[in-house]
PDB file of C-alpha atoms and ligand atoms in Angstrom:
ATOM      1  CA  UNK A  17     181.238  95.545 178.466  1.00 56.00           C
ATOM      2  CA  UNK A  18     179.390  95.831 181.780  1.00 68.00           C
ATOM      3  CA  UNK A  19     176.255  97.920 181.621  1.00 79.00           C
ATOM      4  CA  UNK A  20     176.199 100.775 184.124  1.00 87.00           C
ATOM      5  CA  UNK A  21     172.691 101.092 185.479  1.00 90.00           C
ATOM      6  CA  UNK A  22     171.262 104.542 185.916  1.00 90.00           C
ATOM      7  CA  UNK A  23     171.045 106.184 189.324  1.00 94.00           C
ATOM      8  CA  UNK A  24     169.310 109.281 188.058  1.00 94.00           C
ATOM      9  CA  UNK A  25     166.117 108.573 190.023  1.00 96.00           C
ATOM     10  CA  UNK A  26     167.501 109.994 193.246  1.00 96.00           C
ATOM     11  CA  UNK A  27     165.894 107.091 195.156  1.00 98.00           C
ATOM     12  CA  UNK A  28     166.507 103.344 194.922  1.00 98.00           C
ATOM     13  CA  UNK A  29     162.815 102.641 194.239  1.00 98.00           C
ATOM     14  CA  UNK A  30     162.894 105.044 191.269  1.00 98.00           C
ATOM     15  CA  UNK A  31     166.139 103.577 189.982  1.00 98.00           C
ATOM     16  CA  UNK A  32     164.370 100.208 190.132  1.00 98.00           C
ATOM     17  CA  UNK A  33     161.580 101.572 187.883  1.00 98.00           C
ATOM     18  CA  UNK A  34     164.273 103.006 185.609  1.00 97.00           C
ATOM     19  CA  UNK A  35     165.747  99.575 184.897  1.00 97.00           C
ATOM     20  CA  UNK A  36     163.376  99.616 181.913  1.00 97.00           C
ATOM     21  CA  UNK A  37     164.575 101.947 179.150  1.00 96.00           C
ATOM     22  CA  UNK A  38     162.072 103.601 176.799  1.00 96.00           C
ATOM     23  CA  UNK A  39     159.182 102.023 178.664  1.00 97.00           C
ATOM     24  CA  UNK A  40     156.617 104.362 177.055  1.00 97.00           C
ATOM     25  CA  UNK A  41     157.585 103.269 173.550  1.00 97.00           C
ATOM     26  CA  UNK A  42     156.893  99.530 173.130  1.00 96.00           C
ATOM     27  CA  UNK A  43     158.975  99.400 169.943  1.00 97.00           C
ATOM     28  CA  UNK A  44     162.080 100.501 171.838  1.00 96.00           C
ATOM     29  CA  UNK A  45     161.440  99.170 175.362  1.00 97.00           C
ATOM     30  CA  UNK A  46     164.434  97.355 176.856  1.00 96.00           C
ATOM     31  CA  UNK A  47     164.427  95.570 180.208  1.00 97.00           C
ATOM     32  CA  UNK A  48     167.908  96.132 181.656  1.00 96.00           C
ATOM     33  CA  UNK A  49     167.480  93.481 184.363  1.00 97.00           C
ATOM     34  CA  UNK A  50     165.770  90.617 182.517  1.00 97.00           C
ATOM     35  CA  UNK A  51     167.481  87.726 184.315  1.00 96.00           C
ATOM     36  CA  UNK A  52     169.322  86.645 187.436  1.00 97.00           C
ATOM     37  CA  UNK A  53     172.758  87.840 186.277  1.00 96.00           C
ATOM     38  CA  UNK A  54     171.692  91.372 185.383  1.00 96.00           C
ATOM     39  CA  UNK A  55     169.191  91.809 188.229  1.00 97.00           C
ATOM     40  CA  UNK A  56     171.635  90.699 190.884  1.00 96.00           C
ATOM     41  CA  UNK A  57     174.459  92.814 189.398  1.00 96.00           C
ATOM     42  CA  UNK A  58     172.116  95.846 189.311  1.00 96.00           C
ATOM     43  CA  UNK A  59     171.229  95.304 192.971  1.00 97.00           C
ATOM     44  CA  UNK A  60     174.888  94.935 193.886  1.00 96.00           C
ATOM     45  CA  UNK A  61     175.953  98.044 191.923  1.00 95.00           C
ATOM     46  CA  UNK A  62     173.305 100.279 193.457  1.00 96.00           C
ATOM     47  CA  UNK A  63     173.297  99.042 197.051  1.00 96.00           C
ATOM     48  CA  UNK A  64     176.763  97.584 197.601  1.00 96.00           C
ATOM     49  CA  UNK A  65     175.026  94.466 198.977  1.00 96.00           C
ATOM     50  CA  UNK A  66     176.247  91.041 197.854  1.00 94.00           C
ATOM     51  CA  UNK A  67     174.663  89.875 194.574  1.00 91.00           C
ATOM     52  CA  UNK A  68     171.802  87.394 195.068  1.00 92.00           C
ATOM     53  CA  UNK A  69     171.778  83.928 193.543  1.00 93.00           C
ATOM     54  CA  UNK A  70     168.172  82.791 193.816  1.00 92.00           C
ATOM     55  CA  UNK A  71     166.398  82.668 190.443  1.00 90.00           C
ATOM     56  CA  UNK A  72     162.942  83.052 191.987  1.00 92.00           C
ATOM     57  CA  UNK A  73     163.969  86.437 193.403  1.00 94.00           C
ATOM     58  CA  UNK A  74     164.104  87.911 189.892  1.00 97.00           C
ATOM     59  CA  UNK A  75     160.317  87.511 189.643  1.00 97.00           C
ATOM     60  CA  UNK A  76     159.982  89.449 192.922  1.00 97.00           C
ATOM     61  CA  UNK A  77     162.142  92.263 191.529  1.00 98.00           C
ATOM     62  CA  UNK A  78     160.021  92.400 188.363  1.00 98.00           C
ATOM     63  CA  UNK A  79     156.729  92.263 190.277  1.00 98.00           C
ATOM     64  CA  UNK A  80     157.701  95.077 192.664  1.00 98.00           C
ATOM     65  CA  UNK A  81     159.061  97.145 189.784  1.00 98.00           C
ATOM     66  CA  UNK A  82     155.880  96.831 187.714  1.00 98.00           C
ATOM     67  CA  UNK A  83     153.580  97.645 190.644  1.00 98.00           C
ATOM     68  CA  UNK A  84     155.653 100.640 191.766  1.00 98.00           C
ATOM     69  CA  UNK A  85     155.952 102.052 188.253  1.00 98.00           C
ATOM     70  CA  UNK A  86     152.195 101.798 187.684  1.00 98.00           C
ATOM     71  CA  UNK A  87     151.383 103.394 191.056  1.00 98.00           C
ATOM     72  CA  UNK A  88     153.737 106.296 190.311  1.00 98.00           C
ATOM     73  CA  UNK A  89     152.390 106.734 186.765  1.00 98.00           C
ATOM     74  CA  UNK A  90     148.845 106.872 188.149  1.00 98.00           C
ATOM     75  CA  UNK A  91     149.923 109.413 190.758  1.00 97.00           C
ATOM     76  CA  UNK A  92     151.628 111.588 188.126  1.00 97.00           C
ATOM     77  CA  UNK A  93     148.545 111.338 185.907  1.00 97.00           C
ATOM     78  CA  UNK A  94     146.345 112.287 188.899  1.00 97.00           C
ATOM     79  CA  UNK A  95     144.344 109.070 188.782  1.00 97.00           C
ATOM     80  CA  UNK A  96     143.701 106.499 191.512  1.00 98.00           C
ATOM     81  CA  UNK A  97     146.288 103.711 191.411  1.00 97.00           C
ATOM     82  CA  UNK A  98     145.081 100.212 190.629  1.00 98.00           C
ATOM     83  CA  UNK A  99     144.251  98.433 193.910  1.00 98.00           C
ATOM     84  CA  UNK A 100     146.085  95.271 192.784  1.00 98.00           C
ATOM     85  CA  UNK A 101     149.310  97.207 192.397  1.00 98.00           C
ATOM     86  CA  UNK A 102     148.870  98.845 195.784  1.00 98.00           C
ATOM     87  CA  UNK A 103     148.145  95.424 197.317  1.00 98.00           C
ATOM     88  CA  UNK A 104     151.351  94.027 195.801  1.00 98.00           C
ATOM     89  CA  UNK A 105     153.412  96.774 197.407  1.00 98.00           C
ATOM     90  CA  UNK A 106     151.615  96.704 200.757  1.00 98.00           C
ATOM     91  CA  UNK A 107     151.927  92.917 201.039  1.00 98.00           C
ATOM     92  CA  UNK A 108     155.649  93.121 200.267  1.00 98.00           C
ATOM     93  CA  UNK A 109     156.021  95.943 202.803  1.00 98.00           C
ATOM     94  CA  UNK A 110     154.241  93.957 205.555  1.00 98.00           C
ATOM     95  CA  UNK A 111     156.345  90.880 204.818  1.00 97.00           C
ATOM     96  CA  UNK A 112     159.495  93.028 204.827  1.00 98.00           C
ATOM     97  CA  UNK A 113     158.738  94.527 208.233  1.00 96.00           C
ATOM     98  CA  UNK A 114     158.281  91.009 209.583  1.00 96.00           C
ATOM     99  CA  UNK A 115     161.813  89.922 208.670  1.00 97.00           C
ATOM    100  CA  UNK A 116     163.866  93.151 208.518  1.00 97.00           C
ATOM    101  CA  UNK A 117     166.609  94.030 210.969  1.00 96.00           C
ATOM    102  CA  UNK A 118     165.898  96.987 213.221  1.00 96.00           C
ATOM    103  CA  UNK A 119     168.830  98.343 215.215  1.00 93.00           C
ATOM    104  CA  UNK A 120     167.941  99.454 218.765  1.00 94.00           C
ATOM    105  CA  UNK A 121     168.663 103.115 218.108  1.00 95.00           C
ATOM    106  CA  UNK A 122     166.624 106.108 217.071  1.00 96.00           C
ATOM    107  CA  UNK A 123     165.372 106.783 214.528  1.00 93.00           C
ATOM    108  CA  UNK A 124     164.231 103.171 214.188  1.00 93.00           C
ATOM    109  CA  UNK A 125     165.074 102.036 210.680  1.00 93.00           C
ATOM    110  CA  UNK A 126     164.302  98.672 209.106  1.00 95.00           C
ATOM    111  CA  UNK A 127     167.071  97.293 206.908  1.00 95.00           C
ATOM    112  CA  UNK A 128     167.769  94.066 205.098  1.00 96.00           C
ATOM    113  CA  UNK A 129     170.384  92.594 202.807  1.00 95.00           C
ATOM    114  CA  UNK A 130     167.764  90.338 201.181  1.00 96.00           C
ATOM    115  CA  UNK A 131     166.815  91.822 197.829  1.00 96.00           C
ATOM    116  CA  UNK A 132     163.021  91.532 198.014  1.00 97.00           C
ATOM    117  CA  UNK A 133     162.926  92.878 201.564  1.00 97.00           C
ATOM    118  CA  UNK A 134     165.411  95.647 200.799  1.00 98.00           C
ATOM    119  CA  UNK A 135     163.423  96.798 197.762  1.00 98.00           C
ATOM    120  CA  UNK A 136     160.069  96.572 199.540  1.00 98.00           C
ATOM    121  CA  UNK A 137     161.392  98.818 202.326  1.00 98.00           C
ATOM    122  CA  UNK A 138     162.769 101.303 199.777  1.00 98.00           C
ATOM    123  CA  UNK A 139     159.444 101.345 197.892  1.00 98.00           C
ATOM    124  CA  UNK A 140     157.511 101.863 201.144  1.00 97.00           C
ATOM    125  CA  UNK A 141     159.838 104.765 201.969  1.00 97.00           C
ATOM    126  CA  UNK A 142     159.278 106.335 198.544  1.00 98.00           C
ATOM    127  CA  UNK A 143     155.507 105.898 198.533  1.00 98.00           C
ATOM    128  CA  UNK A 144     155.071 106.629 202.226  1.00 96.00           C
ATOM    129  CA  UNK A 145     156.080 110.262 201.890  1.00 95.00           C
ATOM    130  CA  UNK A 146     154.649 113.166 199.986  1.00 95.00           C
ATOM    131  CA  UNK A 147     156.864 113.603 196.910  1.00 96.00           C
ATOM    132  CA  UNK A 148     156.026 116.895 195.226  1.00 95.00           C
ATOM    133  CA  UNK A 149     159.389 116.731 193.480  1.00 96.00           C
ATOM    134  CA  UNK A 150     158.525 113.494 191.644  1.00 98.00           C
ATOM    135  CA  UNK A 151     158.835 113.884 187.860  1.00 97.00           C
ATOM    136  CA  UNK A 152     158.628 111.754 184.710  1.00 98.00           C
ATOM    137  CA  UNK A 153     161.094 112.573 181.950  1.00 97.00           C
ATOM    138  CA  UNK A 154     159.644 114.659 179.111  1.00 94.00           C
ATOM    139  CA  UNK A 155     161.699 112.685 176.577  1.00 94.00           C
ATOM    140  CA  UNK A 156     159.682 110.954 173.845  1.00 93.00           C
ATOM    141  CA  UNK A 157     158.941 107.406 175.037  1.00 95.00           C
ATOM    142  CA  UNK A 158     161.423 107.610 177.920  1.00 96.00           C
ATOM    143  CA  UNK A 159     159.290 107.392 181.051  1.00 97.00           C
ATOM    144  CA  UNK A 160     162.171 107.467 183.512  1.00 97.00           C
ATOM    145  CA  UNK A 161     161.223 108.790 186.925  1.00 98.00           C
ATOM    146  CA  UNK A 162     163.242 111.063 189.187  1.00 98.00           C
ATOM    147  CA  UNK A 163     163.098 113.471 192.088  1.00 97.00           C
ATOM    148  CA  UNK A 164     163.621 117.015 190.886  1.00 97.00           C
ATOM    149  CA  UNK A 165     165.831 118.553 193.521  1.00 94.00           C
ATOM    150  CA  UNK A 166     166.822 121.597 191.458  1.00 93.00           C
ATOM    151  CA  UNK A 167     166.318 124.893 193.235  1.00 93.00           C
ATOM    152  CA  UNK A 168     163.656 126.202 190.846  1.00 93.00           C
ATOM    153  CA  UNK A 169     162.074 122.770 190.189  1.00 92.00           C
ATOM    154  CA  UNK A 170     162.710 123.083 186.469  1.00 92.00           C
ATOM    155  CA  UNK A 171     164.225 119.701 185.665  1.00 94.00           C
ATOM    156  CA  UNK A 172     162.461 118.146 182.654  1.00 94.00           C
ATOM    157  CA  UNK A 173     164.832 115.416 181.548  1.00 94.00           C
ATOM    158  CA  UNK A 174     166.179 112.220 183.062  1.00 95.00           C
ATOM    159  CA  UNK A 175     169.532 113.378 181.727  1.00 90.00           C
ATOM    160  CA  UNK A 176     170.092 116.677 179.886  1.00 84.00           C
ATOM    161  CA  UNK A 177     172.819 114.982 177.838  1.00 86.00           C
ATOM    162  CA  UNK A 178     170.449 112.226 176.705  1.00 87.00           C
ATOM    163  CA  UNK A 179     166.698 112.988 176.445  1.00 93.00           C
ATOM    164  CA  UNK A 180     167.400 116.724 176.801  1.00 86.00           C
ATOM    165  CA  UNK A 181     169.856 116.574 173.925  1.00 87.00           C
ATOM    166  CA  UNK A 182     167.469 114.554 171.740  1.00 82.00           C
ATOM    167  CA  UNK A 183     164.767 117.176 172.299  1.00 79.00           C
ATOM    168  CA  UNK A 184     167.161 120.010 171.445  1.00 82.00           C
ATOM    169  CA  UNK A 185     168.299 118.238 168.264  1.00 83.00           C
ATOM    170  CA  UNK A 186     164.673 117.561 167.294  1.00 82.00           C
ATOM    171  CA  UNK A 187     163.738 121.207 167.833  1.00 81.00           C
ATOM    172  CA  UNK A 188     166.813 122.312 165.856  1.00 82.00           C
ATOM    173  CA  UNK A 189     165.959 119.939 162.982  1.00 83.00           C
ATOM    174  CA  UNK A 190     162.398 121.252 162.938  1.00 83.00           C
ATOM    175  CA  UNK A 191     163.631 124.838 162.705  1.00 85.00           C
ATOM    176  CA  UNK A 192     166.032 123.881 159.913  1.00 83.00           C
ATOM    177  CA  UNK A 193     163.277 122.086 157.994  1.00 84.00           C
ATOM    178  CA  UNK A 194     160.977 125.084 158.403  1.00 83.00           C
ATOM    179  CA  UNK A 195     163.689 127.362 157.017  1.00 82.00           C
ATOM    180  CA  UNK A 196     164.845 124.928 154.275  1.00 81.00           C
ATOM    181  CA  UNK A 197     161.950 122.539 153.571  1.00 73.00           C
ATOM    182  CA  UNK A 198     163.968 120.246 151.256  1.00 64.00           C
ATOM    183  CA  UNK A 199     166.963 118.192 152.229  1.00 54.00           C
ATOM    184  CA  UNK A 200     167.699 119.473 155.735  1.00 47.00           C
ATOM    185  CA  UNK A 201     168.770 116.842 158.185  1.00 51.00           C
ATOM    186  CA  UNK A 202     169.639 117.251 161.810  1.00 47.00           C
ATOM    187  CA  UNK A 203     172.540 115.502 163.472  1.00 51.00           C
ATOM    188  CA  UNK A 204     171.788 112.402 165.515  1.00 51.00           C
ATOM    189  CA  UNK A 205     172.098 112.938 169.224  1.00 54.00           C
ATOM    190  CA  UNK A 206     174.351 110.660 171.216  1.00 56.00           C
ATOM    191  CA  UNK A 207     172.662 108.581 173.898  1.00 58.00           C
ATOM    192  CA  UNK A 208     174.426 108.351 177.242  1.00 65.00           C
ATOM    193  CA  UNK A 209     172.093 107.567 180.131  1.00 77.00           C
ATOM    194  CA  UNK A 210     169.955 104.812 178.641  1.00 83.00           C
TER     195      UNK A 210
HETATM  196 ZN1  LIG B  24     164.504 110.576 179.574  1.00 63.87          ZN
END
């Protein structure tokens, strides 16, 4: 069965970070793009660009993902991002601008079908703008990142049917156990997004 990678981030750079499931719980963490086959299929699924075939590019994908995730975590935790991570992204951005295609029309936009360049440009776009709507899922151990575009900015979960459902089931089980201390068990939620 082909894995369908999440697009819940609302931005390619966030969907890149979200290729790690349960990243805040080391016991459950799963890298969804660990090798060339999965990484290139992920890139193809999300961008429509031809899959890439160069093994060394996978390391670039992983390096950009790690740096971006750490910068965003630091931002969400209101701490200064690690300068090494910022340097990784800035270097990739500079390199990308040097080789990207820019059509002679306004607004000038740099594009590229090469995975490292394409991702670096997407990351620069994400980090180069104020993002007050940036959120990290409240789900236990989840850590997925997304742009909350709801009208009242109330989105808490990567997916209400996944982490949201787990939280509801946990709260329900807690209430049951409080009411009937012995032998109460909640139902197990069904995972969908991860
Ligand atoms: Zn979640």
